[in-house]
Coordinates of C-alpha atoms and ligand atoms in Angstrom, one line a residue:
X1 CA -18.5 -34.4 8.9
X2 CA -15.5 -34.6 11.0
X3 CA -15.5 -33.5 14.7
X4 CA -12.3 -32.4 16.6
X5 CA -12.1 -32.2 19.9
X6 CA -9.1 -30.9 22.4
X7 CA -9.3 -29.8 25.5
X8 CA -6.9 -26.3 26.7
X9 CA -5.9 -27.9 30.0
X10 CA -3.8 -24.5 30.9
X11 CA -7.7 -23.0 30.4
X12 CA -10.0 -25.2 31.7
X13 CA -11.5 -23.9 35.4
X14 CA -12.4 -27.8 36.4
X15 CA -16.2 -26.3 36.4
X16 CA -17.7 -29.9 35.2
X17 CA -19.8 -28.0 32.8
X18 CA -18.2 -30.1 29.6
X19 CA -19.2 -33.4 31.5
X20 CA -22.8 -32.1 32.6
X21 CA -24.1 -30.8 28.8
X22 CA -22.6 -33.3 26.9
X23 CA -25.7 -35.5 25.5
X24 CA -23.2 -38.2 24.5
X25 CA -20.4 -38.4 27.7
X26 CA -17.8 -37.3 25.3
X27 CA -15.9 -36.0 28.5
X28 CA -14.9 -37.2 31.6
X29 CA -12.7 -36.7 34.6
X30 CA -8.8 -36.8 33.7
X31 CA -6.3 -37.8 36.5
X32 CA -4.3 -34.3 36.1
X33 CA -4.8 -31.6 38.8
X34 CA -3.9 -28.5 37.7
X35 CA -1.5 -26.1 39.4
X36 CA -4.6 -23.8 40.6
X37 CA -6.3 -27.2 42.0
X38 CA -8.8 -27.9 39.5
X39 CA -9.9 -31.3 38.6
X40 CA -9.0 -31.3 34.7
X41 CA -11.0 -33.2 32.0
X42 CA -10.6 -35.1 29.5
X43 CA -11.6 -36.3 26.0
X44 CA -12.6 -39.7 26.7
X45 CA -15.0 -40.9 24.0
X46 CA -14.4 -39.0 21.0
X47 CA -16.1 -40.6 18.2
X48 CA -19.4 -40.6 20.4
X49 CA -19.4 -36.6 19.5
X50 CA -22.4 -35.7 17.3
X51 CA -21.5 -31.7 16.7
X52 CA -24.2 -30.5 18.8
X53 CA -21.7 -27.7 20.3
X54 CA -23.1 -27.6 23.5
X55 CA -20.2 -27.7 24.8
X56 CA -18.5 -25.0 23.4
X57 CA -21.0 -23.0 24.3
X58 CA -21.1 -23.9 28.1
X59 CA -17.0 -24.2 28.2
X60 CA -15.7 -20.7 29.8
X61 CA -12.9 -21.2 26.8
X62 CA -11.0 -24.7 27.2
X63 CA -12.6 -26.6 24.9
X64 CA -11.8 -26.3 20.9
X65 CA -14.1 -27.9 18.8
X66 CA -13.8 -28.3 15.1
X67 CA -15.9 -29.6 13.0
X68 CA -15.6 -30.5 8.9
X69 CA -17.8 -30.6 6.4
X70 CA -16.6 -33.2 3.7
X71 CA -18.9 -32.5 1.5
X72 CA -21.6 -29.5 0.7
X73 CA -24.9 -30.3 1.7
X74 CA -27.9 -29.4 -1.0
X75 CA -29.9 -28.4 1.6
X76 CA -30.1 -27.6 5.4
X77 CA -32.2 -25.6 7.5
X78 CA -30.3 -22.2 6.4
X79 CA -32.2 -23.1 3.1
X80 CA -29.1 -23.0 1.1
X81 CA -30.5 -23.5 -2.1
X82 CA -30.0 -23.2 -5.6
X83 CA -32.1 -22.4 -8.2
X84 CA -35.5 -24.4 -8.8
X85 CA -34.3 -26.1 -5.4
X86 CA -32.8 -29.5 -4.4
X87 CA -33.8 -32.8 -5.8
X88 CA -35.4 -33.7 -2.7
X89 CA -37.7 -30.7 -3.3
X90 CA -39.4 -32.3 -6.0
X91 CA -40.7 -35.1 -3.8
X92 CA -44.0 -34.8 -2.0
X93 CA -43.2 -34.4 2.0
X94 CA -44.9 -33.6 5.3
X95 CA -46.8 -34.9 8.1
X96 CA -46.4 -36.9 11.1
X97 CA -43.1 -38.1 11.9
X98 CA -41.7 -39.3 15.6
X99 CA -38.7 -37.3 16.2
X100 CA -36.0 -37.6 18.7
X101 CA -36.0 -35.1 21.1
X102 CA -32.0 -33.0 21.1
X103 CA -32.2 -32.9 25.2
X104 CA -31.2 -36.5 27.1
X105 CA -35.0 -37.6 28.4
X106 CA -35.1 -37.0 32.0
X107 CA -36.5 -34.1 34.3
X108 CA -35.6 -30.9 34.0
X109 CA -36.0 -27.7 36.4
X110 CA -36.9 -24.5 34.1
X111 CA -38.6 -21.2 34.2
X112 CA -41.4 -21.3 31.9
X113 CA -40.0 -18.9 29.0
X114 CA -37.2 -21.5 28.6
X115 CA -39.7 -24.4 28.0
X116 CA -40.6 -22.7 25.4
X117 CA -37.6 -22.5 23.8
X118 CA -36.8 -26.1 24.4
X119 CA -40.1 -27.5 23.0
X120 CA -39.9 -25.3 20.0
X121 CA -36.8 -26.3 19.3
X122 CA -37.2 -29.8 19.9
X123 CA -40.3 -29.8 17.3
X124 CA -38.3 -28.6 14.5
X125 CA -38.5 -25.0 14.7
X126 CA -35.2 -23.3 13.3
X127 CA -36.3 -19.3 13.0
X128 CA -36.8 -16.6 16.1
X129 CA -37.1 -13.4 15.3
X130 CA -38.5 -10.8 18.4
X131 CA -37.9 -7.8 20.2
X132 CA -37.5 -7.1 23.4
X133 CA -40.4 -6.9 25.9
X134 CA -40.9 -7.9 29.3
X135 CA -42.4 -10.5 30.4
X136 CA -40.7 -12.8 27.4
X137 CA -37.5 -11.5 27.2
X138 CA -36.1 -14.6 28.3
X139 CA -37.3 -16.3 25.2
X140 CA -35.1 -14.1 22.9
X141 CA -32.1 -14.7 25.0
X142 CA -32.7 -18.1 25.4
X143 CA -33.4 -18.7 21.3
X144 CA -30.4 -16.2 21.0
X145 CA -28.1 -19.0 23.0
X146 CA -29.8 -21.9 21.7
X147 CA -30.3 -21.3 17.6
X148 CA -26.6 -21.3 16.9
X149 CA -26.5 -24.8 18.2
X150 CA -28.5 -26.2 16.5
X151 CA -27.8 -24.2 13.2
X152 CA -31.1 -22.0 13.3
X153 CA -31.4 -18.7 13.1
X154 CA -32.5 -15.6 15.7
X155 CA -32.6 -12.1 14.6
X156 CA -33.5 -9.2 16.9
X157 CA -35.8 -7.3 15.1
X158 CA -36.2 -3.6 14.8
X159 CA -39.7 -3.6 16.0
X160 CA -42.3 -6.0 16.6
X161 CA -43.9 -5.3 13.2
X162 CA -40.8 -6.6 11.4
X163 CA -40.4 -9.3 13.9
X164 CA -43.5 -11.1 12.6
X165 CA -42.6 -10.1 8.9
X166 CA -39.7 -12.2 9.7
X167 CA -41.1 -14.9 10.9
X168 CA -43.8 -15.2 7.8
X169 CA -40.8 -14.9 5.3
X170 CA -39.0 -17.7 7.3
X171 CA -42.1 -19.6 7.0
X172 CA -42.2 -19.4 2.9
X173 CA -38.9 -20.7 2.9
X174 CA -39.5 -23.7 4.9
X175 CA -39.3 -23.5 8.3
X176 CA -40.8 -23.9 11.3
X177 CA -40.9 -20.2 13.3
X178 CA -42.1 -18.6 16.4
X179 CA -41.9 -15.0 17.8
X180 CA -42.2 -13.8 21.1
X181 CA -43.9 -10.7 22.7
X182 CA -46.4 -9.2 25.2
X183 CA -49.6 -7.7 24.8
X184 CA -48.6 -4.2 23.9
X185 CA -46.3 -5.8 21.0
X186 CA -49.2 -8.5 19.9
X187 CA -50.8 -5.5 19.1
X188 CA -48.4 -3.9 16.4
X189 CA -47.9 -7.4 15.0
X190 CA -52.1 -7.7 14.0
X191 CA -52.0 -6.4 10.5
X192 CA -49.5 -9.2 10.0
X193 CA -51.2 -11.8 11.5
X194 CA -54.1 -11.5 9.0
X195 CA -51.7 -11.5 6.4
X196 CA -50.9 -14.7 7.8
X197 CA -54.1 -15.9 7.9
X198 CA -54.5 -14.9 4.3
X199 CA -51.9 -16.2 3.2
X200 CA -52.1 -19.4 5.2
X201 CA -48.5 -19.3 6.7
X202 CA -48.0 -21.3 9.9
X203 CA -46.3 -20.0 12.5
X204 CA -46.7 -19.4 16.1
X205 CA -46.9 -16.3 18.1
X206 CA -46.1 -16.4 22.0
X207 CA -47.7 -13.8 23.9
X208 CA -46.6 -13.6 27.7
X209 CA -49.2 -11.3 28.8
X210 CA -49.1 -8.5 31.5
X211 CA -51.0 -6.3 33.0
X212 CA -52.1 -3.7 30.9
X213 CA -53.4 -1.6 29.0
X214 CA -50.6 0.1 26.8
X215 CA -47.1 -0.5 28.5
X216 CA -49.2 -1.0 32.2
X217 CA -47.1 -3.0 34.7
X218 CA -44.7 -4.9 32.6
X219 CA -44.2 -7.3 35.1
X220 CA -47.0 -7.9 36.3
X221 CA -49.3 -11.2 35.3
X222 CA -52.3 -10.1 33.5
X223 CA -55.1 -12.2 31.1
X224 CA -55.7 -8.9 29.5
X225 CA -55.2 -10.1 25.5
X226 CA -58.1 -12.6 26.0
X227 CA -59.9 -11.2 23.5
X228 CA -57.2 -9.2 21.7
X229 CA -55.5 -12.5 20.4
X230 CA -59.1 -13.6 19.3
X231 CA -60.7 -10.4 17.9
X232 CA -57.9 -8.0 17.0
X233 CA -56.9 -9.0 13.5
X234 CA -59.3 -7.2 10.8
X235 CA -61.0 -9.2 8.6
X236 CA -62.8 -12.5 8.9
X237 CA -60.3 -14.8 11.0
X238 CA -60.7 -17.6 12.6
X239 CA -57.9 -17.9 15.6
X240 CA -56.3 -21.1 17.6
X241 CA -54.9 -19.8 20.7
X242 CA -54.0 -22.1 23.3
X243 CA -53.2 -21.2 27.2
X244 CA -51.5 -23.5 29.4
X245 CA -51.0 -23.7 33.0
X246 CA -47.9 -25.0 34.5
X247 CA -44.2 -25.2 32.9
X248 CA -44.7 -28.7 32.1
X249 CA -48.0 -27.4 29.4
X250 CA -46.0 -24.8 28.6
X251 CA -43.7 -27.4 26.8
X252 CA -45.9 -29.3 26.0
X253 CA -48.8 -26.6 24.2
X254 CA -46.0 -25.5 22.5
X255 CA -45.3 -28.5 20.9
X256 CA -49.0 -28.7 19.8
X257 CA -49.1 -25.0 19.2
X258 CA -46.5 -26.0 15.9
X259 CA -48.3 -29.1 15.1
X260 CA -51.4 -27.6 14.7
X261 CA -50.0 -24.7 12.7
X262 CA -48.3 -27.0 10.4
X263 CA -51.7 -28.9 10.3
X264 CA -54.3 -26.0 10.1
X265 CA -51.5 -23.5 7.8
X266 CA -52.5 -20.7 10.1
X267 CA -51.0 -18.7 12.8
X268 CA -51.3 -20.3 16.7
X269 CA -51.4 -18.0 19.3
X270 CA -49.4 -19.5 22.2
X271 CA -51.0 -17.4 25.6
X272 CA -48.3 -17.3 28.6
X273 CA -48.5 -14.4 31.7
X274 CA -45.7 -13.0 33.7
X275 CA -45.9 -15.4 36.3
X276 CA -45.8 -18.6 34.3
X277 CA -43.0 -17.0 32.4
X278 CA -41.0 -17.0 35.1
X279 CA -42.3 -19.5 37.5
X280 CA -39.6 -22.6 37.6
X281 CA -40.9 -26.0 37.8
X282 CA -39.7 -29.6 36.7
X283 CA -40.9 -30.2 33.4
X284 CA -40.5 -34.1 31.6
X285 CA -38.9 -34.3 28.6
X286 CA -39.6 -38.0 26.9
X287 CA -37.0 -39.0 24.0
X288 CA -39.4 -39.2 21.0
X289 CA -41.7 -36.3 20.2
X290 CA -44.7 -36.6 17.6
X291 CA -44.0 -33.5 15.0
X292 CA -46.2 -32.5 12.3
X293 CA -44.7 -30.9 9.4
X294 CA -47.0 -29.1 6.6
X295 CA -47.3 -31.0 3.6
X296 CA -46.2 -30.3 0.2
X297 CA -47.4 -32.2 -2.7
X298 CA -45.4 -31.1 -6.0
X299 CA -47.7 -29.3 -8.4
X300 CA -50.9 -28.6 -6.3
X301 CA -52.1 -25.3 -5.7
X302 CA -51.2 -23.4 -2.8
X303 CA -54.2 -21.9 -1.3
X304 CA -57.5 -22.5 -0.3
X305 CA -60.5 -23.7 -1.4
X306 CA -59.6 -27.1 -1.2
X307 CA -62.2 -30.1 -1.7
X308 CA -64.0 -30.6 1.9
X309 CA -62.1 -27.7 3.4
X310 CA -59.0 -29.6 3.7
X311 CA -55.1 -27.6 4.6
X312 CA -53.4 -27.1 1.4
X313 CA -50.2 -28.1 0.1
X314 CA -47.3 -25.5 0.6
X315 CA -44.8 -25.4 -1.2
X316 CA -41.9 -23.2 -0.1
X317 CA -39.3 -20.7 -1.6
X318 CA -37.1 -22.7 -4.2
X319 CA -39.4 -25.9 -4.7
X320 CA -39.5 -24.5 -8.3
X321 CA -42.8 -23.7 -8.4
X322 CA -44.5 -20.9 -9.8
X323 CA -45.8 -19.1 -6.2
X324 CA -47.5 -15.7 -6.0
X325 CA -48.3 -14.9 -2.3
X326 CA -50.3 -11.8 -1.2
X327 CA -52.5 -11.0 1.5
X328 CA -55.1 -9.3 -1.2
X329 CA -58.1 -11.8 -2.4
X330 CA -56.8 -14.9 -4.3
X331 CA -57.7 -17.5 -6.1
X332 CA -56.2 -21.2 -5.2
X333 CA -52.9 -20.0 -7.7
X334 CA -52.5 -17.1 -5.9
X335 CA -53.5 -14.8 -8.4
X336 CA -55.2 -11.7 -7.2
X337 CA -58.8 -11.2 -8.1
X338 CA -59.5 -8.0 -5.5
X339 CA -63.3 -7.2 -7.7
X340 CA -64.4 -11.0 -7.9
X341 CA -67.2 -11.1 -5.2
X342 CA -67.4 -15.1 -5.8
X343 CA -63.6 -16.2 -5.2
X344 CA -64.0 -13.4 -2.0
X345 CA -66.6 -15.5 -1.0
X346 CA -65.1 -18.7 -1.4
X347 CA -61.9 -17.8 0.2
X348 CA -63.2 -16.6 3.6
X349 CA -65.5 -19.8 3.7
X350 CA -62.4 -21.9 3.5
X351 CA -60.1 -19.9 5.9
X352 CA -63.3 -20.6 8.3
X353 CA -64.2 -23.7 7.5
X354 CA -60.6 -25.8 7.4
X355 CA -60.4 -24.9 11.4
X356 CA -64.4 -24.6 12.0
X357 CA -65.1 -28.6 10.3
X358 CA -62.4 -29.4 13.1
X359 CA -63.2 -28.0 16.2
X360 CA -64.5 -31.7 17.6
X361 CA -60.6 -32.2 17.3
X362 CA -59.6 -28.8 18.4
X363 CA -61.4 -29.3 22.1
X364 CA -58.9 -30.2 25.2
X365 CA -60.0 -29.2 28.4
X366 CA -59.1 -30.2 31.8
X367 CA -62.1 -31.3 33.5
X368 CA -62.7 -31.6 37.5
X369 CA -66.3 -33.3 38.8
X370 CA -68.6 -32.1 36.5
X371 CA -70.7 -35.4 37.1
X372 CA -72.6 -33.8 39.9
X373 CA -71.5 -29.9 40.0
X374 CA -74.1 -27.5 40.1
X375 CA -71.7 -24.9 39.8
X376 CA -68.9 -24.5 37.4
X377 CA -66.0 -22.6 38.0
X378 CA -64.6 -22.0 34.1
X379 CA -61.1 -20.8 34.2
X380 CA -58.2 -20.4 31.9
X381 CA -54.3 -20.8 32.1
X382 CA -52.3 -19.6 35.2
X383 CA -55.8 -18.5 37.2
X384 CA -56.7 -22.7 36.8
X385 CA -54.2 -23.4 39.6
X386 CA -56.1 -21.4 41.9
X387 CA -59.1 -22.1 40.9
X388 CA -58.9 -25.8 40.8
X389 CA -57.5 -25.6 44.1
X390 CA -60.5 -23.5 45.6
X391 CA -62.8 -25.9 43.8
X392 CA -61.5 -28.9 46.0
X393 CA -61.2 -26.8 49.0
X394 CA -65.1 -26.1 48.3
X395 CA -66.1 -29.7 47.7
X396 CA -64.4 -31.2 50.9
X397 CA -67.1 -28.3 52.6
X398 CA -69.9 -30.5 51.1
X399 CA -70.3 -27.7 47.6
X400 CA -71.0 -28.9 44.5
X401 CA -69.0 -27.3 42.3
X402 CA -67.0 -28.5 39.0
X403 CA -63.9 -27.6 37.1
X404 CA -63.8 -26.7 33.5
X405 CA -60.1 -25.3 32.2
X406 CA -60.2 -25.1 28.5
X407 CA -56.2 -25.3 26.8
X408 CA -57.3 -24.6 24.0
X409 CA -59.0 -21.3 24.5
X410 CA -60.2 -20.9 21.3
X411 CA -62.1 -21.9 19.0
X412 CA -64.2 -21.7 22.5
X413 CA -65.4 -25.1 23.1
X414 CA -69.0 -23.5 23.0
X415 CA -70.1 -27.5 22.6
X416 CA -69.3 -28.5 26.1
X417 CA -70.4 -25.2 27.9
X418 CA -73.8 -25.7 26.3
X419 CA -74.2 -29.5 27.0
X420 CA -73.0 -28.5 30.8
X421 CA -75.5 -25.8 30.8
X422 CA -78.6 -28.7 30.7
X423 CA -77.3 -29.8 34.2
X424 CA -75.5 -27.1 36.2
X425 CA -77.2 -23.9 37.6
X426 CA -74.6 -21.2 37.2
X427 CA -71.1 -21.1 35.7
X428 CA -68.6 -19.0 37.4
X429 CA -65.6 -16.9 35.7
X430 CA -62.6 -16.3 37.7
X431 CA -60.1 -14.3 35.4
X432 CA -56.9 -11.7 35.9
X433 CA -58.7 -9.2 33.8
X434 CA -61.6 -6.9 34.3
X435 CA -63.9 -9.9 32.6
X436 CA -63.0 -10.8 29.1
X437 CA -63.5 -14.7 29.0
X438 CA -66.9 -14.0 30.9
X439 CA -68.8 -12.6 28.1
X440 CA -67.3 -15.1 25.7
X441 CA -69.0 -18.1 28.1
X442 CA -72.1 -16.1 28.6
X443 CA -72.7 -15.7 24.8
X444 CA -72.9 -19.2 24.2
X445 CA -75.8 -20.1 26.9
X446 CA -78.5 -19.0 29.0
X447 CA -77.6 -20.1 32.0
X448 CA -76.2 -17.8 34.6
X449 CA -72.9 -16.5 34.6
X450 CA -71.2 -14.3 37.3
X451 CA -67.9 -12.8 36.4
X452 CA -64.7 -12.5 39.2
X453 CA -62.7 -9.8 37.9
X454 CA -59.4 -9.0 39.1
X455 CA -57.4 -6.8 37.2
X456 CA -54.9 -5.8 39.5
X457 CA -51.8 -7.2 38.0
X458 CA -51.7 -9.9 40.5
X459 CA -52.6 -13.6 40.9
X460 CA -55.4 -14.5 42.0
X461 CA -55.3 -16.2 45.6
X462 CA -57.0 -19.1 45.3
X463 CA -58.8 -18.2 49.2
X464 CA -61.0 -15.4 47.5
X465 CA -62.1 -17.7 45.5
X466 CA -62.9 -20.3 47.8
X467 CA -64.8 -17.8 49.8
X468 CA -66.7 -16.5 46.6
X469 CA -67.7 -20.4 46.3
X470 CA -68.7 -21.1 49.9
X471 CA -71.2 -17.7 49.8
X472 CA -68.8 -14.9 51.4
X473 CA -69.2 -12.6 48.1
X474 CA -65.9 -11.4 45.6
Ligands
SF4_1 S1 -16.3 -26.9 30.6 FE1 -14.3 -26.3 29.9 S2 -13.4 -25.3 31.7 FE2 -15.1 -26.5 32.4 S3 -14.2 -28.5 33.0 FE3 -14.9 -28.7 30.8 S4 -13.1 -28.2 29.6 FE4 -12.7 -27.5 31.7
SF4_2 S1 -20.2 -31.2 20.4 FE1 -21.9 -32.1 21.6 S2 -21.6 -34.3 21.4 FE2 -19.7 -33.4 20.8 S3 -18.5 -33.3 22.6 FE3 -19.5 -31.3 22.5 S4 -21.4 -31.6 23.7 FE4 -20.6 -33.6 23.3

């Protein structure tokens, strides 16, 4: 490829915004003032430019950037490919690979929907397809500035319905994707999710919750999908939804939302709330990233069962092989068998069991002084702040009481509540719901378990639960 770049000088404002985005200093201050008074840039380091276009897209209009393609690539993420695929195709591929991250390593300050953008983007992830809802609008706008840079693709759907039709499709041809909604949209996409788990597609979901139900307060924080993103989908699913607590997770879980959807081939439900969405925080971005891409291994079947309920290979759209995808009963070919009670049952075992013989691996919890606590306060995503904070306001009172934040939500880590059960007299359920989570914790022991609801559509201050903890009632 060959990269052109000129700067307008009778255009550019002196704004600085060239020298700022440019990963690779490309520009730097000229000694011309121009006859408005702005300090005027220049191309200083040419051959340092790598095409990223960032600065084209931040440049009010000064800055022309061309770039050449010598020769026709047989493949890039826009799947340009030809019949029975590229060469390359033929190869097995997949796995983990340390990637370099697009953004400079460093600190940066963003609202939470952004980090999203930025981690799935910097794990690979090349397709957004959404419609508008509040709370994660900002993550279609974002994707819709930052997929053209980086040659991916967003498309604003008609609906939510075709949004995560989209995204599936995308999937089968190879790349990584993600959509975007809130609770009232996660709803019209669950016929398609259990196509996806049927069908084993990866992919990842986002869903900025708000207080409900139906369209609620749309910009208000809410938990109140807890047990939609679990339970909603018809059929026998098994679900990994994750739910992080700061910006900072929010980049992060996302990152591991991909991996283990690559991993697992099955949809990951990322959980966010109007308030993370847009809270702004600095969030550390390191310069190598470990990515897992699904793996392909020419000639094996596609779907499940597999030998010791291990993730198939997955081939996509133009590998040249023969692939039959449907979201009716299959057997490992794809071939539909909708009468054959046997392959049925086989099937469903092995959608369970390839997450299920995992779950050791699929626990991550944040845990605060369990040693001694005789009460647990179990809490999940954006209610953790407060509740971690009311938990060592309560301790420096003399309680004992103990932390437990799962971030993965699901599969529940039933293992640890019950071992924690043995030793602690009660667990305690803060959530911004009318008590979803609560039931789930109370079904998995016989211990005590007291539920503090708030489903009002706002946070919950951290000094009512503090006062629940040191005996003043909810
Ligand atoms: S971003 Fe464009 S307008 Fe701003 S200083 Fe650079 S060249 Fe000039
Ligand atoms: S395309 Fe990217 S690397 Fe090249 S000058 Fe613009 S910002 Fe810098």
């Amino acid at each position: 490829m060959e990269r052109k770049i000129s700067i307008e000088q009778t255009l550019c404002r002196g704004c600085n915004l060239c020298v700022e985005m440019c990963p690779k200093k490309v520009f730097e201050d000229g000694e011309e003032i121009s006859p408005e008074g702005f300090k005027l840039k220049k191309v200083a380091n040419p051959t340092k430019c790598t095409g990223c276009k960032l600065c084209e897209l931040f440049c009010p209009g000064a800055i022309n950037l061309k770039i050449e393609e010598k020769e026709t690539p047989s493949y890039s993420p826009r799947l340009r490919l030809g019949r029975g695929g590229p060469p390359e195709a033929r190869l097995a591929r997949g796995g983990w690979r340390e990637t370099k991250n697009p953004l400079t390593p460093g600190k940066y300050f963003w609202q939470g929907n952004k980090a999203v953008v930025e981690a799935a983007l910097a794990c690979g992830c090349r397709f957004f397809a959404g419609y508008p809802i509040t709370p994660a609008n900002e993550i279609l706008e974002e994707m819709a500035k930052r997929m053209k840079v980086v040659d991916g693709v967003m498309v604003q759907a008609e609906d939510e319905i075709a949004a995560i039709s989209m995204i599936l499709g995308a999937s089968w041809a190879g790349l990584k994707a993600i959509t975007a909604t809130s609770g009232p949209g996660f709803a019209l996409m669950q016929e398609n999710l259990s196509l996806a788990d049927m069908t084993e597609t990866p992919c990842v979901v986002v869903d900025v919750q708000r207080a409900g139900p139906s369209t609620g307060q749309p910009t208000r924080p809410g938990a109140m999908d807890m047990r939609e993103v679990r339970y909603g989908s018809h059929g026998a699913i098994q679900r990994i939804v994750l739910y992080p607590e700061s910006v900072q997770e929010l980049y992060d879980l996302t990152i591991k939302a991909f991996n283990l959807s690559e991993r697992f081939r099955t949809p990951v439900i990322l959980l966010s709330d109007a308030y993370l969405a847009h809270l702004s925080e600095s969030v550390e971005i390191k310069e190598k990233i470990d990515a897992f891409d699904r793996i392909y291994i020419p000639g094996e079947p596609p779907f499940g069962p597999t030998p010791d309920f291990s993730t198939p290979s997955m081939p996509r759209f133009g590998d040249g092989e023969f692939l039959s995808i449907t979201g009716s009963t299959h057997d490992k070919l794809g071939a539909r068998s909708t009468a054959d009670s046997g392959i049925q049952e086989e099937l469903i075992s092995h959608l369970q069991n390839k997450i299920i013989k995992q779950k050791e691996e699929l626990v991550d919890c944040e845990e605060l002084f369990l040693n001694d606590a005789k009460i647990v306060v179990v809490a999940f995503g954006t209610v953790g702040r407060s509740a971690k904070w009311a938990v060592r306001e309560a301790r420096k009172r003399g309680k004992k009481v103990g932390f437990l934040r799962p971030r993965i939500v699901y599969p529940f880590p039933a293992d640890k509540i019950k071992e924690l059960s043995g030793k602690v007299r009660k667990f305690v359920v803060p959530e911004m719901n009318q008590g979803q989570m609560f039931y789930v914790v109370r079904e998995k022991i016989s211990r005590e378990v007291v539920s503090l609801p708030q489903p009002n559509g706002q946070i919950i201050d951290p000094r009512r639960i503090l006062k629940y903890l040191l005996g003043e009632g909810w």
